[in-house]
Short mmCIF file of C-alpha atoms in Angstrom, two decimals:
data_model
loop_
_atom_site.label_atom_id
_atom_site.label_comp_id
_atom_site.label_asym_id
_atom_site.label_seq_id
_atom_site.Cartn_x
_atom_site.Cartn_y
_atom_site.Cartn_z
CA LYS A 110 104.34 147.25 45.13
CA VAL A 111 105.09 146.95 48.59
CA ILE A 112 106.39 143.45 48.51
CA ASP A 113 108.73 144.47 45.35
CA ASP A 114 110.16 147.36 46.54
CA LEU A 115 111.06 144.65 50.03
CA GLN A 116 112.38 142.31 47.54
CA LEU A 117 109.82 139.53 48.70
CA LEU A 118 110.86 140.52 52.62
CA VAL A 119 114.08 138.41 52.07
CA PRO A 120 116.36 141.20 53.37
CA LEU A 121 114.54 141.12 56.54
CA LEU A 122 116.08 137.73 57.34
CA GLU A 123 119.30 139.60 57.67
CA PHE A 124 118.18 141.24 61.02
CA LEU A 125 117.27 138.16 62.52
CA ASN A 126 120.93 137.28 63.53
CA GLY A 127 122.59 137.53 60.30
CA ALA A 128 124.56 140.54 58.76
CA ARG A 129 122.47 143.62 59.77
CA PHE A 130 121.66 141.94 63.17
CA ARG A 131 124.52 143.87 64.61
CA ASP A 132 123.05 147.21 63.28
CA LEU A 133 119.54 146.56 64.89
CA TYR A 134 121.26 145.68 68.31
CA LYS A 135 123.08 149.36 68.28
CA ARG A 136 120.00 151.63 67.38
CA ALA A 137 118.08 149.21 70.10
CA LEU A 138 120.96 150.61 72.44
CA ARG A 139 120.24 154.08 71.60
CA HIS A 140 116.97 154.41 73.04
CA GLY A 141 117.55 155.29 76.55
CA ALA A 142 121.38 155.50 76.67
CA ASP A 143 123.48 158.09 78.63
CA GLN A 144 126.09 160.09 76.61
CA LYS A 145 128.90 157.94 77.66
CA MET A 146 126.83 154.67 75.70
CA LEU A 147 126.42 157.13 72.72
CA VAL A 148 130.12 157.56 72.18
CA GLU A 149 130.66 153.95 72.76
CA ILE A 150 128.00 153.16 70.22
CA ASP A 151 129.63 155.65 67.69
CA ALA A 152 132.83 154.31 68.11
CA ASP A 153 131.21 151.19 67.39
CA ASN A 154 132.89 149.53 70.58
CA ILE A 155 129.69 147.69 71.42
CA GLU A 156 129.95 143.77 71.96
CA VAL A 157 127.03 142.18 70.78
CA PRO A 158 125.99 139.47 72.83
CA PRO A 159 124.84 135.67 71.53
CA LEU A 160 121.53 134.54 71.05
CA THR A 161 121.65 132.61 74.32
CA HIS A 162 122.23 136.08 76.39
CA LEU A 163 120.14 138.38 74.04
CA SER A 164 118.00 140.33 76.64
CA ASN A 165 117.20 143.67 75.25
CA GLU A 166 113.98 144.14 75.02
CA ARG A 167 113.56 146.32 72.01
CA VAL A 168 115.68 143.76 69.98
CA CYS A 169 113.18 141.22 70.90
CA GLU A 170 110.22 143.82 69.75
CA ALA A 171 112.02 144.08 66.64
CA PHE A 172 112.04 140.33 66.58
CA LEU A 173 108.60 139.70 66.81
CA ALA A 174 107.62 142.36 64.34
CA ILE A 175 109.50 141.04 61.87
CA ILE A 176 108.49 137.14 62.44
CA GLY A 177 104.76 138.37 62.25
CA LEU A 178 105.54 139.80 58.87
CA MET A 179 106.89 136.33 57.82
CA ALA A 180 104.02 134.60 59.31
CA LEU A 181 101.44 136.30 57.26
CA PHE A 182 103.27 134.98 54.07
CA ALA A 183 104.03 131.79 55.53
CA GLU A 184 100.72 130.39 55.34
CA ALA A 185 99.65 127.90 52.37
CA PRO A 186 98.44 129.82 49.37
CA LYS A 187 94.64 129.44 48.40
CA ASN A 188 92.93 131.05 45.33
CA GLY A 189 93.20 134.89 44.51
CA GLU A 190 95.92 137.62 43.75
CA MET A 191 97.17 137.89 47.00
CA ASP A 192 97.73 134.55 47.31
CA THR A 193 99.74 134.62 44.59
CA TYR A 194 102.23 136.96 45.98
CA ARG A 195 102.11 135.29 49.37
CA GLU A 196 103.52 132.02 47.40
CA GLN A 197 106.17 133.72 46.03
CA VAL A 198 107.17 135.68 49.03
CA SER A 199 107.27 132.31 50.96
CA GLU A 200 109.26 130.24 48.63
CA ALA A 201 111.83 133.00 48.30
CA MET A 202 112.27 133.23 52.10
CA SER A 203 112.19 129.15 52.50
CA LYS A 204 114.90 129.45 49.81
CA SER A 205 116.92 131.88 52.31
CA ASN A 206 116.64 129.32 54.96
CA ARG A 207 113.93 130.99 56.60
CA GLU A 208 113.28 128.00 58.80
CA GLN A 209 116.57 127.56 59.87
CA ILE A 210 117.07 131.16 60.91
CA LEU A 211 113.80 131.02 62.74
CA LEU A 212 114.91 128.01 64.82
CA ARG A 213 117.93 129.68 65.72
CA LEU A 214 115.62 132.17 67.37
CA LEU A 215 114.89 129.38 69.94
CA LEU A 216 118.02 130.01 71.81
CA VAL A 217 116.78 133.52 72.93
CA PRO A 218 115.58 133.66 76.58
CA ASN A 219 112.27 134.89 75.62
CA ASP A 220 108.92 132.85 75.74
CA ASN A 221 107.07 135.28 73.67
CA LEU A 222 109.41 135.24 70.72
CA LYS A 223 109.65 131.61 71.14
CA LEU A 224 106.04 131.22 70.79
CA LYS A 225 105.69 133.56 67.94
CA VAL A 226 108.67 131.26 65.96
CA MET A 227 106.80 128.37 66.45
CA GLU A 228 103.48 129.71 65.26
CA CYS A 229 105.13 130.88 62.08
CA ILE A 230 107.12 127.64 61.56
CA LEU A 231 103.59 126.12 61.90
CA ARG A 232 102.17 127.88 59.20
CA THR A 233 104.59 126.80 56.85
CA THR A 234 104.38 123.12 54.50
CA VAL A 235 106.54 120.59 55.81
CA ASP A 236 108.39 120.18 52.63
CA GLN A 237 110.26 123.58 53.49
CA ILE A 238 112.09 121.59 56.56
CA GLU A 239 115.31 120.85 56.04
CA PRO A 240 116.71 117.43 57.83
CA GLU A 241 119.20 119.90 59.61
CA GLU A 242 116.20 122.05 60.92
CA MET A 243 114.62 118.56 62.10
CA GLY A 244 117.49 117.91 64.49
CA MET A 245 116.99 121.13 65.71
CA ILE A 246 113.71 120.87 66.73
CA ILE A 247 114.46 117.53 68.51
CA LYS A 248 117.63 119.42 70.14
CA THR A 249 115.66 122.29 71.38
CA ILE A 250 113.14 119.82 73.04
CA SER A 251 115.77 118.03 74.56
CA ASP A 252 117.51 120.99 76.02
CA THR A 253 114.62 122.13 77.92
CA ARG A 254 115.40 121.46 81.59
CA ASN A 255 112.79 123.33 83.34
CA ILE A 256 109.43 122.46 81.84
CA GLY A 257 107.34 124.44 84.36
CA GLU A 258 109.34 127.89 83.74
CA GLY A 259 108.02 130.68 81.97
CA ARG A 260 106.05 129.66 78.93
CA ALA A 261 108.16 126.53 78.03
CA GLU A 262 105.21 124.16 78.27
CA GLU A 263 103.56 126.08 75.10
CA VAL A 264 106.72 126.38 73.19
CA LEU A 265 107.27 122.36 73.65
CA ALA A 266 103.73 121.80 72.81
CA LEU A 267 104.22 123.55 69.38
CA LEU A 268 107.49 121.70 69.10
CA VAL A 269 106.12 118.34 69.16
CA GLN A 270 103.11 119.32 66.92
CA GLN A 271 105.56 120.03 64.02
CA LEU A 272 106.92 116.58 64.94
CA GLY A 273 103.85 115.42 64.67
CA ARG A 274 103.08 116.88 60.97
CA LEU A 275 106.66 115.30 60.19
CA VAL A 276 105.84 112.13 61.09
CA ARG A 277 102.37 112.01 59.22
CA ASP A 278 104.13 113.64 55.62
CA GLN A 279 103.75 110.93 53.06
CA ASP A 280 105.95 113.12 50.59
CA LYS A 281 110.11 113.11 50.97
CA THR A 282 110.43 115.27 53.77
CA GLY A 283 108.01 112.52 56.11
CA MET A 284 110.14 109.87 54.65
CA GLU A 285 113.64 111.36 55.73
CA PHE A 286 112.04 112.35 58.97
CA ARG A 287 110.71 108.85 59.75
CA ARG A 288 114.09 106.93 58.46
CA THR A 289 116.50 109.33 60.14
CA TYR A 290 115.19 111.12 63.16
CA ALA A 291 112.34 109.39 64.40
CA GLN A 292 113.60 106.98 66.61
CA ILE A 293 115.34 109.88 68.70
CA ALA A 294 112.33 112.05 68.46
CA ILE A 295 110.17 109.49 70.16
CA ALA A 296 112.71 108.79 72.95
CA GLU A 297 113.11 112.58 73.54
CA VAL A 298 109.23 113.19 73.54
CA TYR A 299 108.55 110.41 75.80
CA GLU A 300 111.26 111.61 78.39
CA VAL A 301 109.55 115.34 78.38
CA LEU A 302 106.07 113.50 78.85
CA CYS A 303 107.31 111.73 82.19
CA LYS A 304 108.89 114.86 83.43
CA ASN A 305 105.43 116.64 82.78
CA ALA A 306 103.42 113.97 84.33
CA GLN A 307 105.42 114.55 87.20
CA ARG A 308 104.75 118.25 87.67
CA ASN A 309 101.93 118.99 90.34
CA THR A 310 100.07 121.80 88.85
CA HIS A 311 96.84 121.64 91.69
CA GLY A 312 95.62 124.86 92.52
CA SER A 313 96.57 127.00 89.29
CA GLU A 314 94.06 126.24 86.45
CA SER A 315 96.37 127.95 83.95
CA GLU A 316 99.39 125.79 84.69
CA GLU A 317 97.28 122.72 84.68
CA GLN A 318 96.06 123.50 81.24
CA GLN A 319 99.27 123.95 79.65
CA LYS A 320 100.70 120.87 81.29
CA LEU A 321 97.49 118.89 79.92
CA ASP A 322 98.43 120.72 76.28
CA LEU A 323 101.70 119.56 76.38
CA SER A 324 100.75 116.06 77.35
CA VAL A 325 98.15 115.58 74.69
CA ALA A 326 100.46 116.86 71.84
CA ILE A 327 102.92 114.10 73.00
CA VAL A 328 100.47 111.79 73.23
CA ASP A 329 98.90 112.46 69.89
CA PHE A 330 102.68 112.41 68.30
CA LEU A 331 102.93 108.80 69.41
CA ARG A 332 99.53 107.78 68.04
CA SER A 333 100.84 109.19 64.66
CA CYS A 334 103.93 106.85 65.36
CA SER A 335 101.71 104.16 66.44
CA SER A 336 100.08 103.98 62.85
CA ILE A 337 103.13 103.25 61.14
CA PRO A 338 104.65 99.97 61.25
CA SER A 339 108.11 100.88 60.94
CA LEU A 340 108.24 102.99 63.96
CA ARG A 341 106.50 100.53 66.50
CA VAL A 342 109.72 98.81 67.11
CA HIS A 343 110.90 101.79 68.34
CA MET A 344 107.85 102.26 71.02
CA ARG A 345 108.20 99.05 73.04
CA ASN A 346 111.81 98.98 74.58
CA ARG A 347 112.90 98.73 78.34
CA ASP A 348 113.21 102.70 79.05
CA ILE A 349 109.69 103.35 77.62
CA ASN A 350 107.54 99.79 79.27
CA LYS A 351 108.91 100.37 82.64
CA ARG A 352 107.71 104.19 83.10
CA PHE A 353 104.29 103.24 81.31
CA ALA A 354 102.40 102.38 84.64
CA GLU A 355 103.96 105.41 85.88
CA VAL A 356 102.88 107.70 83.85
CA LEU A 357 99.13 106.68 83.77
CA LYS A 358 99.48 106.64 87.91
CA LEU A 359 100.24 110.18 87.87
CA GLU A 360 97.65 111.07 85.55
CA GLU A 361 95.38 109.44 87.93
CA GLU A 362 96.65 111.46 90.99
CA LEU A 363 97.59 114.84 89.74
CA HIS A 364 95.06 115.52 86.63
CA SER A 365 91.61 116.81 87.52
CA ALA A 366 89.02 114.06 86.80
CA LYS A 367 87.12 116.83 84.93
CA VAL A 368 89.65 117.80 82.22
CA ARG A 369 90.64 115.78 79.05
CA ASP A 370 91.97 112.69 79.40
CA VAL A 371 95.66 112.40 78.57
CA ALA A 372 95.44 108.12 77.31
CA LEU A 373 98.68 107.24 76.90
CA GLU A 374 97.26 104.01 76.71
CA GLN A 375 95.82 104.43 73.50
CA THR A 376 99.32 104.46 71.50
CA TRP A 377 101.29 101.31 70.44
CA ILE A 378 103.06 101.10 73.92
CA GLY A 379 99.31 100.74 75.28
CA ARG A 380 98.66 97.61 73.14
CA SER A 381 101.37 95.97 75.41
CA LEU A 382 99.52 93.88 77.61
CA SER A 383 102.34 93.13 80.06
CA ASN A 384 102.44 97.34 80.19
CA LEU A 385 98.84 96.95 81.07
CA LEU A 386 98.76 94.54 83.94
CA GLU A 387 101.74 96.38 85.37
CA CYS A 388 99.13 99.16 85.94
CA LEU A 389 96.86 96.94 88.08
CA LYS A 390 99.34 95.39 90.68
CA GLY A 391 102.24 96.52 92.65
CA LYS A 392 103.17 100.51 93.89
CA TYR A 393 101.66 101.88 90.58
CA ALA A 394 98.25 99.93 90.88
CA LEU A 395 95.61 101.90 89.67
CA ASP A 396 91.99 102.86 91.78
CA PRO A 397 89.30 100.85 90.85
CA SER A 398 86.85 103.34 91.46
CA LYS A 399 88.48 105.88 89.01
CA LYS A 400 88.13 106.30 85.20
CA VAL A 401 91.93 105.65 84.46
CA MET A 402 91.02 102.05 85.56
CA ILE A 403 88.26 101.94 83.27
CA ARG A 404 90.46 102.74 80.34
CA VAL A 405 92.88 100.39 80.99
CA LEU A 406 90.50 97.69 81.35
CA SER A 407 88.89 98.46 78.11
CA ARG A 408 92.07 98.63 76.53
CA ILE A 409 93.28 95.47 77.41
CA ALA A 410 89.51 94.22 76.46
CA ASP A 411 90.12 95.93 72.61
CA VAL A 412 93.56 93.94 72.22
CA LEU A 413 92.46 90.45 73.34
CA GLU A 414 89.19 91.21 71.13
CA GLY A 415 91.27 92.38 67.88
CA HIS A 416 90.19 95.92 67.52
CA THR A 417 92.49 97.86 65.46
CA ASP A 418 93.81 101.37 65.99
CA SER A 419 93.86 102.26 62.35
CA ILE A 420 90.03 103.48 62.57
CA ARG A 421 90.00 106.16 65.21
CA PRO A 422 88.96 109.67 66.46
CA ASP A 423 91.60 112.60 65.55
CA GLN A 424 91.72 112.85 69.40
CA THR A 425 91.87 109.88 72.10
CA TYR A 426 88.69 108.39 73.07
CA THR A 427 86.96 110.14 75.97
CA LEU A 428 85.16 107.97 78.87
CA ASP A 429 81.75 108.30 77.07
CA GLN A 430 82.87 107.11 73.78
CA ILE A 431 84.89 103.85 75.30
CA ALA A 432 81.46 103.34 77.45
CA GLU A 433 79.62 103.43 73.77
CA LYS A 434 82.00 101.02 72.24
CA GLU A 435 81.73 98.78 75.04
CA LEU A 436 77.94 98.91 75.08
CA ARG A 437 77.90 98.16 70.83
CA MET A 438 79.90 95.18 71.14
CA TRP A 439 76.91 93.64 73.21
CA LYS A 440 74.33 94.73 71.19
CA HIS A 441 75.87 93.47 68.04
CA LYS A 442 76.93 89.73 67.92
CA ARG A 443 79.02 90.20 64.63
CA HIS A 444 80.64 93.54 65.54
CA LEU A 445 84.20 91.59 66.87
CA LEU A 446 84.00 89.62 63.53
CA ARG A 447 83.78 92.72 61.49
CA LEU A 448 86.42 94.64 63.67
CA HIS A 449 89.19 91.76 62.67
CA GLY A 450 89.05 92.52 58.82
CA PHE A 451 90.33 96.12 59.48
CA MET A 452 93.65 94.81 61.33
CA ASP A 453 96.93 95.40 59.75
CA ASP A 454 99.43 92.54 59.79
CA ASP A 455 101.44 93.90 62.53
CA GLU A 456 98.52 94.15 64.73
CA ARG A 457 96.83 90.80 63.52
CA THR A 458 100.20 89.02 64.71
CA ASP A 459 100.75 91.41 67.81
CA ARG A 460 97.33 90.35 69.19
CA ALA A 461 98.03 86.58 68.90
CA ASP A 462 101.79 87.26 70.97
CA GLN A 463 99.68 89.54 73.56
CA ALA A 464 97.12 86.89 74.03
CA LYS A 465 99.41 84.33 74.70
CA LEU A 466 101.54 86.81 76.92
CA PHE A 467 98.09 87.50 78.75
CA MET A 468 97.51 83.82 79.99
CA SER A 469 101.36 83.26 80.68
CA LEU A 470 101.17 86.22 83.20
CA GLY A 471 98.06 85.08 84.74
CA GLY A 472 95.92 88.36 83.34
CA ILE A 473 92.65 87.24 84.62
CA GLY A 474 94.22 86.57 87.85
CA VAL A 475 95.54 89.96 87.95
CA ILE A 476 92.21 91.66 86.80
CA ARG A 477 90.20 89.61 89.64
CA GLU A 478 92.96 90.85 92.36
CA ALA A 479 92.58 94.42 91.32
CA LEU A 480 88.89 94.69 90.95
CA SER A 481 88.52 92.60 94.50
CA THR A 482 86.13 94.07 97.33
CA LEU A 483 89.16 95.36 99.63
CA SER A 484 89.79 98.28 97.18
CA ILE A 485 93.75 99.14 96.54
CA ARG A 486 93.35 102.21 98.52
CA ASP A 487 92.02 100.30 101.60
CA ARG A 488 94.59 98.00 101.16
CA ALA A 489 97.28 100.72 101.08
CA ARG A 490 95.70 102.30 104.02
CA LYS A 491 95.72 98.83 106.21
CA MET A 492 99.16 98.27 104.91
CA GLU A 493 100.02 101.47 106.49
CA ASN A 494 98.04 100.97 109.65
CA ASP A 495 99.73 97.73 110.18
CA PHE A 496 103.25 98.93 109.49
CA SER A 497 102.72 101.85 112.20
CA LYS A 498 101.36 99.07 114.70
CA ALA A 499 104.30 96.67 114.14
CA SER A 500 106.93 99.82 114.32
CA SER A 501 105.34 100.60 117.75
CA THR A 502 105.51 97.51 118.98
CA ILE A 503 109.22 96.97 118.13
CA ILE A 504 109.94 100.20 119.53
CA GLN A 505 107.95 98.91 123.28
CA ILE A 506 109.91 95.93 122.76
CA GLU A 507 113.24 97.41 122.60
CA GLN A 508 112.15 99.86 125.34
CA HIS A 509 111.31 97.28 128.00
CA GLY A 510 114.45 95.28 126.67
CA GLU A 511 116.76 98.21 127.48
CA LYS A 512 115.08 98.37 130.89
CA LEU A 513 115.11 94.99 131.37
CA LYS A 514 119.04 94.99 130.94
CA LEU A 515 119.61 97.82 133.22
CA LYS A 516 117.67 96.26 135.78
CA MET A 517 120.02 93.21 135.66
CA GLU A 518 123.03 94.95 135.43
CA ALA A 519 122.17 96.76 138.79
CA GLU A 520 120.89 93.47 140.50
CA GLU A 521 124.76 92.17 139.26
CA GLN A 522 126.36 95.08 140.61
CA ALA A 523 124.73 94.86 144.02
CA LYS A 524 125.72 91.16 144.12
CA ARG A 525 129.45 92.06 144.04
CA ALA A 526 129.04 94.50 146.56
CA VAL A 527 128.06 91.74 149.31
CA VAL A 528 131.11 89.77 151.14
CA GLU A 529 130.16 86.47 151.35
CA PRO A 530 131.89 84.19 153.99
CA GLU A 531 134.20 81.80 152.52
CA GLN A 532 132.82 78.01 152.28
CA ILE A 533 135.51 75.45 153.04
CA PRO A 534 134.78 71.82 151.36
CA ASP A 535 134.73 68.95 153.58
CA GLU A 536 137.58 67.87 151.69
CA GLU A 537 139.96 70.71 152.46
CA VAL A 538 139.96 70.92 156.36
CA ALA A 539 143.13 72.04 157.12
CA GLY A 540 145.43 69.58 159.13
CA ASP A 541 146.32 66.14 158.53
CA GLY A 542 144.37 65.99 155.58
CA LEU A 543 140.94 64.18 157.40
CA SER A 544 137.69 65.04 156.20
CA GLY A 545 135.14 66.58 158.01
CA ARG A 546 133.58 63.58 159.08
CA GLN A 547 136.60 61.75 160.09
CA ALA A 548 137.71 64.87 162.46
CA LEU A 549 134.25 65.22 164.00
CA MET A 550 134.54 61.29 164.80
CA ARG A 551 137.88 61.41 165.85
CA ALA A 552 137.16 64.44 168.41
CA ILE A 553 134.33 62.26 169.98
CA GLN A 554 136.44 59.17 170.55
CA THR A 555 139.03 61.23 172.32
CA TYR A 556 136.61 63.34 174.43
CA GLU A 557 137.60 63.23 178.32
CA GLU A 558 134.87 63.53 181.05
CA THR A 559 136.22 66.52 182.62
CA ASN A 560 134.89 69.76 183.95
CA GLU A 561 136.51 73.00 183.42
CA ASN A 562 136.86 74.76 186.54
CA HIS A 563 136.17 78.38 184.96
CA GLY A 564 132.64 76.90 183.72
CA SER A 565 133.03 77.63 180.34
CA ALA A 566 132.50 74.37 178.94
CA LEU A 567 129.80 73.32 176.71
CA PHE A 568 128.28 70.46 178.78
CA SER A 569 129.02 69.30 182.65
CA VAL A 570 128.10 65.96 181.95
CA ARG A 571 128.41 63.86 178.42
CA PRO A 572 125.80 63.73 176.53
CA ASP A 573 123.87 60.45 175.61
CA VAL A 574 124.55 60.90 172.04
CA PHE A 575 128.36 61.13 172.73
CA TYR A 576 128.41 57.41 173.81
CA LYS A 577 129.64 55.13 171.10
CA SER A 578 127.57 51.74 170.99
CA GLU A 579 129.95 48.88 169.97
CA GLU A 580 127.13 46.57 169.31
#
């Protein structure tokens, strides 16, 4: 009777930014309003803000109560009289654009309200989601700028879960999503994964868990897309491939070793041996002593051996499960031959292509280098030390060179300060143009043996050396 009196709850939708939203807002303002405000309300001079600027807590509380009641009737019906009423109410509200109205409430800057909206939508059946609402979900994901603000990670995780439900749906709704929206959804969701991976949440257990839940939800969505051959082409492009190794490296560095693995490599993106080999070299090379490296090596082996992704658990393989798989391979000789029969056509063709690519890229050498006795961390430390020593040596050389330069300049200035006597070459003796030797010979030949009376003569008798021999 209550349900009938409420007309299957459909009129409640009008309070959620509908025809009666203004009345709800005015009633909320009356609580705690002064006399001046009451006059403005009675005169209907109140400006109702758009949803993007709605901050009134009482309005949000009313929204939460209405959505909570809607969620009660949104669940899939079971058996019983109550479930019959639930189905009638859910169908009536769906025809009144329930999902579209709820998705618009994601614009309200209130995390609790956003979470309640998504919890309600996840209780509805996928066939009630219209194409326009699919686009609204993707746009909401794309418009989220600060992932770590408030409870944004939780909201995004629920949005991605809804996309996963759509991509897995085998009916008309799922087909429409895969045909029209799946490509852009993959790109936007992968972008969120990259941003989320860069967040350092060490020291905050709750934030680390929220970050992990979002990353896991995204990988689950990508795994669902990987199982659909028509979507695989959208999962190996330049933008996605170039950030694959970075995401795994960030997981190694920023995720706690004891939490659940994100395991992006267990998607179609991670069946590319080119992407996997990038994780073993360069600036994003993984540490061989940590579990992410073990997962990547196991994934390389799985691709080359011909393992299929069609036989897999609902969640990604843990490190223990990977170890058990490796053990089965060594214990059962015909294990691999049986696995080949489960591959689909795309996986079989891709396996052959990846094997050729592995050889052309020198995959064995890359793996050997990555697992060499000198660990990557030691190499990095050694390179840093060598660089530091080289930089110090360069600085010392530059300082020594500057000192030498200053010393040479000082010596040059000192030389310029000393007045040197003018040197006259033999060829430039003043007079009649005779050379110095010729002038000396003439002086010897014309010398007269006379003594100066004043006693200033150099010699009193001509020295023997001044006699010229004609012989």
